[in-house]
PDB file of C-alpha atoms in Angstrom:
ATOM      1  CA  UNK A 216     -17.349 -10.251  16.020  1.00 95.00           C
ATOM      2  CA  UNK A 217     -17.511 -13.156  18.467  1.00 95.00           C
ATOM      3  CA  UNK A 218     -15.658 -15.380  15.975  1.00 94.00           C
ATOM      4  CA  UNK A 219     -12.980 -12.724  15.521  1.00 95.00           C
ATOM      5  CA  UNK A 220     -12.622 -12.445  19.295  1.00 95.00           C
ATOM      6  CA  UNK A 221     -12.052 -16.217  19.485  1.00 95.00           C
ATOM      7  CA  UNK A 222      -9.278 -15.944  16.884  1.00 95.00           C
ATOM      8  CA  UNK A 223      -7.446 -13.332  18.990  1.00 94.00           C
ATOM      9  CA  UNK A 224      -3.935 -14.478  19.996  1.00 94.00           C
ATOM     10  CA  UNK A 225      -1.850 -12.425  22.472  1.00 93.00           C
ATOM     11  CA  UNK A 226       1.489 -13.304  20.805  1.00 94.00           C
ATOM     12  CA  UNK A 227       0.174 -12.316  17.365  1.00 93.00           C
ATOM     13  CA  UNK A 228      -1.085  -9.034  18.837  1.00 93.00           C
ATOM     14  CA  UNK A 229       2.316  -8.359  20.407  1.00 94.00           C
ATOM     15  CA  UNK A 230       4.057  -8.773  17.033  1.00 92.00           C
ATOM     16  CA  UNK A 231       1.439  -6.718  15.163  1.00 91.00           C
ATOM     17  CA  UNK A 232       1.511  -3.866  17.664  1.00 92.00           C
ATOM     18  CA  UNK A 233       5.226  -3.363  16.945  1.00 89.00           C
ATOM     19  CA  UNK A 234       4.111  -2.427  13.405  1.00 88.00           C
ATOM     20  CA  UNK A 235       1.261  -0.208  14.585  1.00 89.00           C
ATOM     21  CA  UNK A 236      -1.497  -2.790  13.972  1.00 91.00           C
ATOM     22  CA  UNK A 237      -3.753  -3.256  17.006  1.00 93.00           C
ATOM     23  CA  UNK A 238      -5.134  -6.758  16.425  1.00 93.00           C
ATOM     24  CA  UNK A 239      -4.116 -10.301  17.269  1.00 94.00           C
ATOM     25  CA  UNK A 240      -5.783 -12.354  14.533  1.00 95.00           C
ATOM     26  CA  UNK A 241      -3.651 -14.621  12.381  1.00 94.00           C
ATOM     27  CA  UNK A 242      -4.148 -13.434   8.797  1.00 94.00           C
ATOM     28  CA  UNK A 243      -4.392 -16.970   7.374  1.00 96.00           C
ATOM     29  CA  UNK A 244      -7.301 -17.661   9.754  1.00 96.00           C
ATOM     30  CA  UNK A 245      -8.841 -14.316   8.823  1.00 97.00           C
ATOM     31  CA  UNK A 246      -8.642 -15.220   5.126  1.00 97.00           C
ATOM     32  CA  UNK A 247     -10.212 -18.622   5.847  1.00 97.00           C
ATOM     33  CA  UNK A 248     -13.130 -16.887   7.598  1.00 97.00           C
ATOM     34  CA  UNK A 249     -13.507 -14.519   4.629  1.00 98.00           C
ATOM     35  CA  UNK A 250     -13.530 -17.460   2.225  1.00 98.00           C
ATOM     36  CA  UNK A 251     -16.380 -19.033   4.180  1.00 97.00           C
ATOM     37  CA  UNK A 252     -18.400 -15.802   4.284  1.00 97.00           C
ATOM     38  CA  UNK A 253     -17.813 -15.063   0.567  1.00 98.00           C
ATOM     39  CA  UNK A 254     -18.715 -11.605  -0.806  1.00 98.00           C
ATOM     40  CA  UNK A 255     -21.200  -9.717   1.392  1.00 98.00           C
ATOM     41  CA  UNK A 256     -21.163  -5.974   0.790  1.00 98.00           C
ATOM     42  CA  UNK A 257     -23.650  -5.006   3.495  1.00 97.00           C
ATOM     43  CA  UNK A 258     -21.863  -7.101   6.128  1.00 98.00           C
ATOM     44  CA  UNK A 259     -18.594  -5.541   5.015  1.00 98.00           C
ATOM     45  CA  UNK A 260     -19.994  -2.056   5.666  1.00 97.00           C
ATOM     46  CA  UNK A 261     -21.240  -3.125   9.113  1.00 98.00           C
ATOM     47  CA  UNK A 262     -17.860  -4.632  10.002  1.00 98.00           C
ATOM     48  CA  UNK A 263     -16.073  -1.471   8.866  1.00 98.00           C
ATOM     49  CA  UNK A 264     -18.347   0.650  11.067  1.00 97.00           C
ATOM     50  CA  UNK A 265     -17.153  -1.208  14.213  1.00 97.00           C
ATOM     51  CA  UNK A 266     -13.776   0.603  14.039  1.00 96.00           C
ATOM     52  CA  UNK A 267     -12.149  -2.712  15.022  1.00 96.00           C
ATOM     53  CA  UNK A 268      -8.963  -3.473  13.069  1.00 96.00           C
ATOM     54  CA  UNK A 269      -9.561  -7.216  12.584  1.00 97.00           C
ATOM     55  CA  UNK A 270     -13.190  -6.550  11.586  1.00 97.00           C
ATOM     56  CA  UNK A 271     -12.058  -3.939   9.054  1.00 98.00           C
ATOM     57  CA  UNK A 272      -9.514  -6.323   7.529  1.00 98.00           C
ATOM     58  CA  UNK A 273     -12.280  -8.913   7.202  1.00 98.00           C
ATOM     59  CA  UNK A 274     -14.572  -6.260   5.680  1.00 98.00           C
ATOM     60  CA  UNK A 275     -11.956  -5.550   3.002  1.00 98.00           C
ATOM     61  CA  UNK A 276     -11.756  -9.255   2.134  1.00 98.00           C
ATOM     62  CA  UNK A 277     -15.519  -9.764   1.719  1.00 98.00           C
ATOM     63  CA  UNK A 278     -16.545  -6.456   0.123  1.00 98.00           C
ATOM     64  CA  UNK A 279     -17.246  -5.657  -3.546  1.00 98.00           C
ATOM     65  CA  UNK A 280     -14.507  -3.142  -4.437  1.00 98.00           C
ATOM     66  CA  UNK A 281     -16.438  -1.642  -7.348  1.00 98.00           C
ATOM     67  CA  UNK A 282     -19.525  -0.978  -5.201  1.00 98.00           C
ATOM     68  CA  UNK A 283     -18.013   1.918  -3.229  1.00 98.00           C
ATOM     69  CA  UNK A 284     -18.551   5.541  -4.204  1.00 97.00           C
ATOM     70  CA  UNK A 285     -15.597   7.907  -4.476  1.00 98.00           C
ATOM     71  CA  UNK A 286     -16.430   9.920  -1.341  1.00 98.00           C
ATOM     72  CA  UNK A 287     -17.070   6.746   0.638  1.00 97.00           C
ATOM     73  CA  UNK A 288     -13.546   5.481  -0.142  1.00 98.00           C
ATOM     74  CA  UNK A 289     -12.074   8.859   0.741  1.00 98.00           C
ATOM     75  CA  UNK A 290     -13.732   8.747   4.168  1.00 98.00           C
ATOM     76  CA  UNK A 291     -12.678   5.111   4.689  1.00 98.00           C
ATOM     77  CA  UNK A 292      -9.041   5.888   3.915  1.00 98.00           C
ATOM     78  CA  UNK A 293      -9.023   8.745   6.421  1.00 98.00           C
ATOM     79  CA  UNK A 294     -10.625   6.442   9.001  1.00 97.00           C
ATOM     80  CA  UNK A 295      -8.081   3.661   8.410  1.00 96.00           C
ATOM     81  CA  UNK A 296      -6.021   4.142  11.556  1.00 89.00           C
ATOM     82  CA  UNK A 297      -3.547   1.278  11.194  1.00 94.00           C
ATOM     83  CA  UNK A 298      -0.966   0.533   8.461  1.00 95.00           C
ATOM     84  CA  UNK A 299      -2.393  -2.894   7.563  1.00 96.00           C
ATOM     85  CA  UNK A 300      -5.972  -1.597   7.124  1.00 97.00           C
ATOM     86  CA  UNK A 301      -4.634   1.331   5.083  1.00 97.00           C
ATOM     87  CA  UNK A 302      -2.520  -0.911   2.824  1.00 97.00           C
ATOM     88  CA  UNK A 303      -5.232  -3.523   2.279  1.00 98.00           C
ATOM     89  CA  UNK A 304      -7.841  -0.855   1.556  1.00 98.00           C
ATOM     90  CA  UNK A 305      -5.616   0.716  -1.122  1.00 98.00           C
ATOM     91  CA  UNK A 306      -4.424  -2.554  -2.665  1.00 97.00           C
ATOM     92  CA  UNK A 307      -7.533  -4.746  -2.446  1.00 98.00           C
ATOM     93  CA  UNK A 308     -10.300  -2.169  -2.845  1.00 98.00           C
ATOM     94  CA  UNK A 309      -9.255   1.224  -4.240  1.00 98.00           C
ATOM     95  CA  UNK A 310      -7.067  -0.220  -7.012  1.00 97.00           C
ATOM     96  CA  UNK A 311     -10.097  -2.177  -8.302  1.00 97.00           C
ATOM     97  CA  UNK A 312     -12.548   0.712  -8.002  1.00 98.00           C
ATOM     98  CA  UNK A 313     -13.571   2.846 -11.012  1.00 98.00           C
ATOM     99  CA  UNK A 314     -12.718   6.026  -9.038  1.00 98.00           C
ATOM    100  CA  UNK A 315      -9.101   4.976  -8.378  1.00 97.00           C
ATOM    101  CA  UNK A 316      -7.499   7.467 -10.790  1.00 97.00           C
ATOM    102  CA  UNK A 317      -9.527  10.375  -9.448  1.00 98.00           C
ATOM    103  CA  UNK A 318      -8.576   9.384  -5.898  1.00 98.00           C
ATOM    104  CA  UNK A 319      -4.906   8.939  -6.874  1.00 98.00           C
ATOM    105  CA  UNK A 320      -4.722  12.538  -8.041  1.00 97.00           C
ATOM    106  CA  UNK A 321      -6.619  13.937  -5.052  1.00 98.00           C
ATOM    107  CA  UNK A 322      -4.721  11.936  -2.439  1.00 98.00           C
ATOM    108  CA  UNK A 323      -1.271  12.631  -3.920  1.00 97.00           C
ATOM    109  CA  UNK A 324      -1.850  16.349  -3.286  1.00 96.00           C
ATOM    110  CA  UNK A 325      -3.371  15.897   0.199  1.00 97.00           C
ATOM    111  CA  UNK A 326      -1.648  17.725   3.082  1.00 97.00           C
ATOM    112  CA  UNK A 327      -2.049  14.655   5.327  1.00 97.00           C
ATOM    113  CA  UNK A 328       1.099  12.544   4.667  1.00 97.00           C
ATOM    114  CA  UNK A 329      -0.695   9.255   5.352  1.00 97.00           C
ATOM    115  CA  UNK A 330      -3.397  10.113   2.803  1.00 98.00           C
ATOM    116  CA  UNK A 331      -0.704  11.302   0.371  1.00 98.00           C
ATOM    117  CA  UNK A 332       1.085   7.962   0.779  1.00 98.00           C
ATOM    118  CA  UNK A 333      -2.017   6.243  -0.633  1.00 98.00           C
ATOM    119  CA  UNK A 334      -1.821   8.500  -3.688  1.00 98.00           C
ATOM    120  CA  UNK A 335       1.819   7.570  -4.189  1.00 98.00           C
ATOM    121  CA  UNK A 336       1.028   3.853  -3.772  1.00 98.00           C
ATOM    122  CA  UNK A 337      -1.552   4.158  -6.566  1.00 98.00           C
ATOM    123  CA  UNK A 338       0.985   6.085  -8.656  1.00 98.00           C
ATOM    124  CA  UNK A 339       3.599   3.337  -8.219  1.00 97.00           C
ATOM    125  CA  UNK A 340       1.117   0.830  -9.616  1.00 96.00           C
ATOM    126  CA  UNK A 341       0.361   3.082 -12.587  1.00 97.00           C
ATOM    127  CA  UNK A 342       4.087   3.432 -13.279  1.00 97.00           C
ATOM    128  CA  UNK A 343       4.165  -0.359 -13.691  1.00 95.00           C
ATOM    129  CA  UNK A 344       0.851  -1.067 -15.403  1.00 94.00           C
ATOM    130  CA  UNK A 345      -0.483   2.121 -17.071  1.00 94.00           C
ATOM    131  CA  UNK A 346       2.325   4.652 -17.440  1.00 95.00           C
ATOM    132  CA  UNK A 347       0.637   6.441 -20.365  1.00 93.00           C
ATOM    133  CA  UNK A 348       0.026  10.129 -19.593  1.00 91.00           C
ATOM    134  CA  UNK A 349       2.214  10.015 -16.471  1.00 96.00           C
ATOM    135  CA  UNK A 350       4.989  12.605 -16.331  1.00 97.00           C
ATOM    136  CA  UNK A 351       7.722  10.275 -15.095  1.00 98.00           C
ATOM    137  CA  UNK A 352      10.424  12.961 -15.171  1.00 98.00           C
ATOM    138  CA  UNK A 353       8.105  15.219 -13.181  1.00 98.00           C
ATOM    139  CA  UNK A 354       7.518  12.470 -10.614  1.00 98.00           C
ATOM    140  CA  UNK A 355      11.279  12.053 -10.246  1.00 98.00           C
ATOM    141  CA  UNK A 356      11.574  15.829  -9.697  1.00 98.00           C
ATOM    142  CA  UNK A 357       9.078  15.666  -6.814  1.00 98.00           C
ATOM    143  CA  UNK A 358      10.722  12.557  -5.305  1.00 98.00           C
ATOM    144  CA  UNK A 359      14.154  14.169  -5.533  1.00 98.00           C
ATOM    145  CA  UNK A 360      12.916  17.331  -3.797  1.00 98.00           C
ATOM    146  CA  UNK A 361      10.615  15.858  -1.144  1.00 98.00           C
ATOM    147  CA  UNK A 362      11.346  12.181  -0.327  1.00 98.00           C
ATOM    148  CA  UNK A 363      14.296  12.721   2.033  1.00 98.00           C
ATOM    149  CA  UNK A 364      12.280  14.855   4.450  1.00 97.00           C
ATOM    150  CA  UNK A 365       8.935  13.049   4.113  1.00 98.00           C
ATOM    151  CA  UNK A 366       7.306  11.263   7.109  1.00 97.00           C
ATOM    152  CA  UNK A 367       7.874   7.502   7.210  1.00 95.00           C
ATOM    153  CA  UNK A 368       4.812   6.154   5.400  1.00 95.00           C
ATOM    154  CA  UNK A 369       4.875   8.829   2.716  1.00 97.00           C
ATOM    155  CA  UNK A 370       8.621   8.330   2.290  1.00 98.00           C
ATOM    156  CA  UNK A 371       8.119   4.568   1.896  1.00 97.00           C
ATOM    157  CA  UNK A 372       5.466   5.062  -0.813  1.00 98.00           C
ATOM    158  CA  UNK A 373       7.579   7.622  -2.691  1.00 98.00           C
ATOM    159  CA  UNK A 374      10.568   5.291  -2.522  1.00 98.00           C
ATOM    160  CA  UNK A 375       8.433   2.477  -3.973  1.00 98.00           C
ATOM    161  CA  UNK A 376       7.436   4.760  -6.833  1.00 98.00           C
ATOM    162  CA  UNK A 377      11.096   5.703  -7.410  1.00 98.00           C
ATOM    163  CA  UNK A 378      12.043   2.022  -7.602  1.00 98.00           C
ATOM    164  CA  UNK A 379       9.181   1.197  -9.995  1.00 98.00           C
ATOM    165  CA  UNK A 380      10.239   4.001 -12.355  1.00 98.00           C
ATOM    166  CA  UNK A 381      13.787   2.648 -12.354  1.00 98.00           C
ATOM    167  CA  UNK A 382      12.707  -0.972 -12.809  1.00 98.00           C
ATOM    168  CA  UNK A 383      10.085  -0.458 -15.523  1.00 97.00           C
ATOM    169  CA  UNK A 384      11.469   2.455 -17.550  1.00 97.00           C
ATOM    170  CA  UNK A 385      15.035   2.035 -18.820  1.00 97.00           C
ATOM    171  CA  UNK A 386      15.244   5.622 -20.062  1.00 98.00           C
ATOM    172  CA  UNK A 387      14.814   6.907 -16.478  1.00 98.00           C
ATOM    173  CA  UNK A 388      16.800   4.140 -14.742  1.00 98.00           C
ATOM    174  CA  UNK A 389      20.142   5.941 -14.351  1.00 98.00           C
ATOM    175  CA  UNK A 390      18.468   9.012 -12.865  1.00 98.00           C
ATOM    176  CA  UNK A 391      16.320   6.920 -10.500  1.00 98.00           C
ATOM    177  CA  UNK A 392      19.398   5.082  -9.224  1.00 98.00           C
ATOM    178  CA  UNK A 393      21.292   8.371  -8.875  1.00 98.00           C
ATOM    179  CA  UNK A 394      18.471   9.927  -6.833  1.00 98.00           C
ATOM    180  CA  UNK A 395      18.394   6.870  -4.580  1.00 98.00           C
ATOM    181  CA  UNK A 396      22.170   6.938  -4.064  1.00 98.00           C
ATOM    182  CA  UNK A 397      22.238  10.646  -3.219  1.00 98.00           C
ATOM    183  CA  UNK A 398      19.226  10.655  -0.874  1.00 98.00           C
ATOM    184  CA  UNK A 399      20.202   7.348   0.821  1.00 97.00           C
ATOM    185  CA  UNK A 400      16.581   6.745   1.902  1.00 98.00           C
ATOM    186  CA  UNK A 401      16.218   3.255   3.488  1.00 97.00           C
ATOM    187  CA  UNK A 402      19.901   2.540   2.760  1.00 96.00           C
ATOM    188  CA  UNK A 403      20.362   0.913   6.174  1.00 95.00           C
ATOM    189  CA  UNK A 404      16.929  -0.720   6.362  1.00 94.00           C
ATOM    190  CA  UNK A 405      17.273  -4.196   7.981  1.00 92.00           C
ATOM    191  CA  UNK A 406      16.570  -6.825   5.321  1.00 91.00           C
ATOM    192  CA  UNK A 407      16.017 -10.524   6.011  1.00 90.00           C
ATOM    193  CA  UNK A 408      18.223 -13.073   4.214  1.00 90.00           C
ATOM    194  CA  UNK A 409      16.818 -13.871   0.770  1.00 89.00           C
ATOM    195  CA  UNK A 410      14.814 -10.623   0.627  1.00 92.00           C
ATOM    196  CA  UNK A 411      15.630  -7.628  -1.558  1.00 94.00           C
ATOM    197  CA  UNK A 412      16.582  -4.374   0.183  1.00 96.00           C
ATOM    198  CA  UNK A 413      14.062  -1.516  -0.214  1.00 97.00           C
ATOM    199  CA  UNK A 414      17.030   0.834  -0.877  1.00 97.00           C
ATOM    200  CA  UNK A 415      16.115   1.933  -4.413  1.00 98.00           C
ATOM    201  CA  UNK A 416      19.508   1.420  -6.170  1.00 98.00           C
ATOM    202  CA  UNK A 417      19.763  -2.176  -4.868  1.00 97.00           C
ATOM    203  CA  UNK A 418      16.062  -2.864  -5.486  1.00 97.00           C
ATOM    204  CA  UNK A 419      16.158  -1.540  -9.069  1.00 98.00           C
ATOM    205  CA  UNK A 420      19.396  -3.367  -9.956  1.00 97.00           C
ATOM    206  CA  UNK A 421      18.165  -6.681  -8.534  1.00 96.00           C
ATOM    207  CA  UNK A 422      14.735  -6.585 -10.234  1.00 96.00           C
ATOM    208  CA  UNK A 423      16.259  -5.622 -13.607  1.00 96.00           C
ATOM    209  CA  UNK A 424      18.740  -8.488 -13.265  1.00 95.00           C
ATOM    210  CA  UNK A 425      15.871 -10.930 -12.618  1.00 93.00           C
ATOM    211  CA  UNK A 426      14.005  -9.642 -15.693  1.00 90.00           C
ATOM    212  CA  UNK A 427      17.091 -10.215 -17.838  1.00 89.00           C
ATOM    213  CA  UNK A 428      17.566 -13.711 -16.369  1.00 87.00           C
ATOM    214  CA  UNK A 429      14.077 -14.659 -17.541  1.00 79.00           C
TER     215      UNK A 429
END
C-alpha cells in the first residue's frame, strides 16, 4: 500500500476521476509492480479487501482467476465501485473462471444495471468466441427493445454485443445494422482520429471491411 501511495500522481487522478475512477496510479507502473510481485492469490485477496481502487486493480493483476468461487466473484463484482475495477474484474478474472457461464446468465438478468452490464460483456465475448447455443435473434430482440433506454454502462455493454453480432455473424448483420441506425445509440459519441466509432453501424461496417482486407 505504501508503494501504491508513492505511485500516486495528482494529474493522473484528475484524468481518471473524469471517468469515475478514483485513483492516480499510472497503469504501466501498476503493471510493472504486478510483474514484480507475480501471482499471489492471498495477497490479492488482502489488497481487494482494502476497498482502494489502485489496490484492487493490482489484486486483479496478481490473482489466480480460476481460484475464485462463484459466490466470491458475485460479491466482488457488486463491490467493484469504479468502472476500471469492474471492467478488469470481468475481463481479466471472470472470463477465465470456470463459473463464467453461470455468472453470465445470472448477471444478465440482474435488476442492477451495472451488474447486468457485466452479463452483457460476457455475452459479447461468447458471441465472438463460443456462439453455440446462443439465441442470437433473441439477443437482438432484447437489444432492440431495451438498449435505447438503458443506463449508460448497461447501454454500452448491450451496444458492444450488438456490434459483435453484426461483425461475427453475417446472417444477422443487416438486422444488427438496422437496429443501430434506428436506435442511434452512441451515434454522436466523440471519437479520436484513427479510432473506430462505437456507433454500431459504423463499427460493424469497419470491422467487416478489415476482415475482408486480410
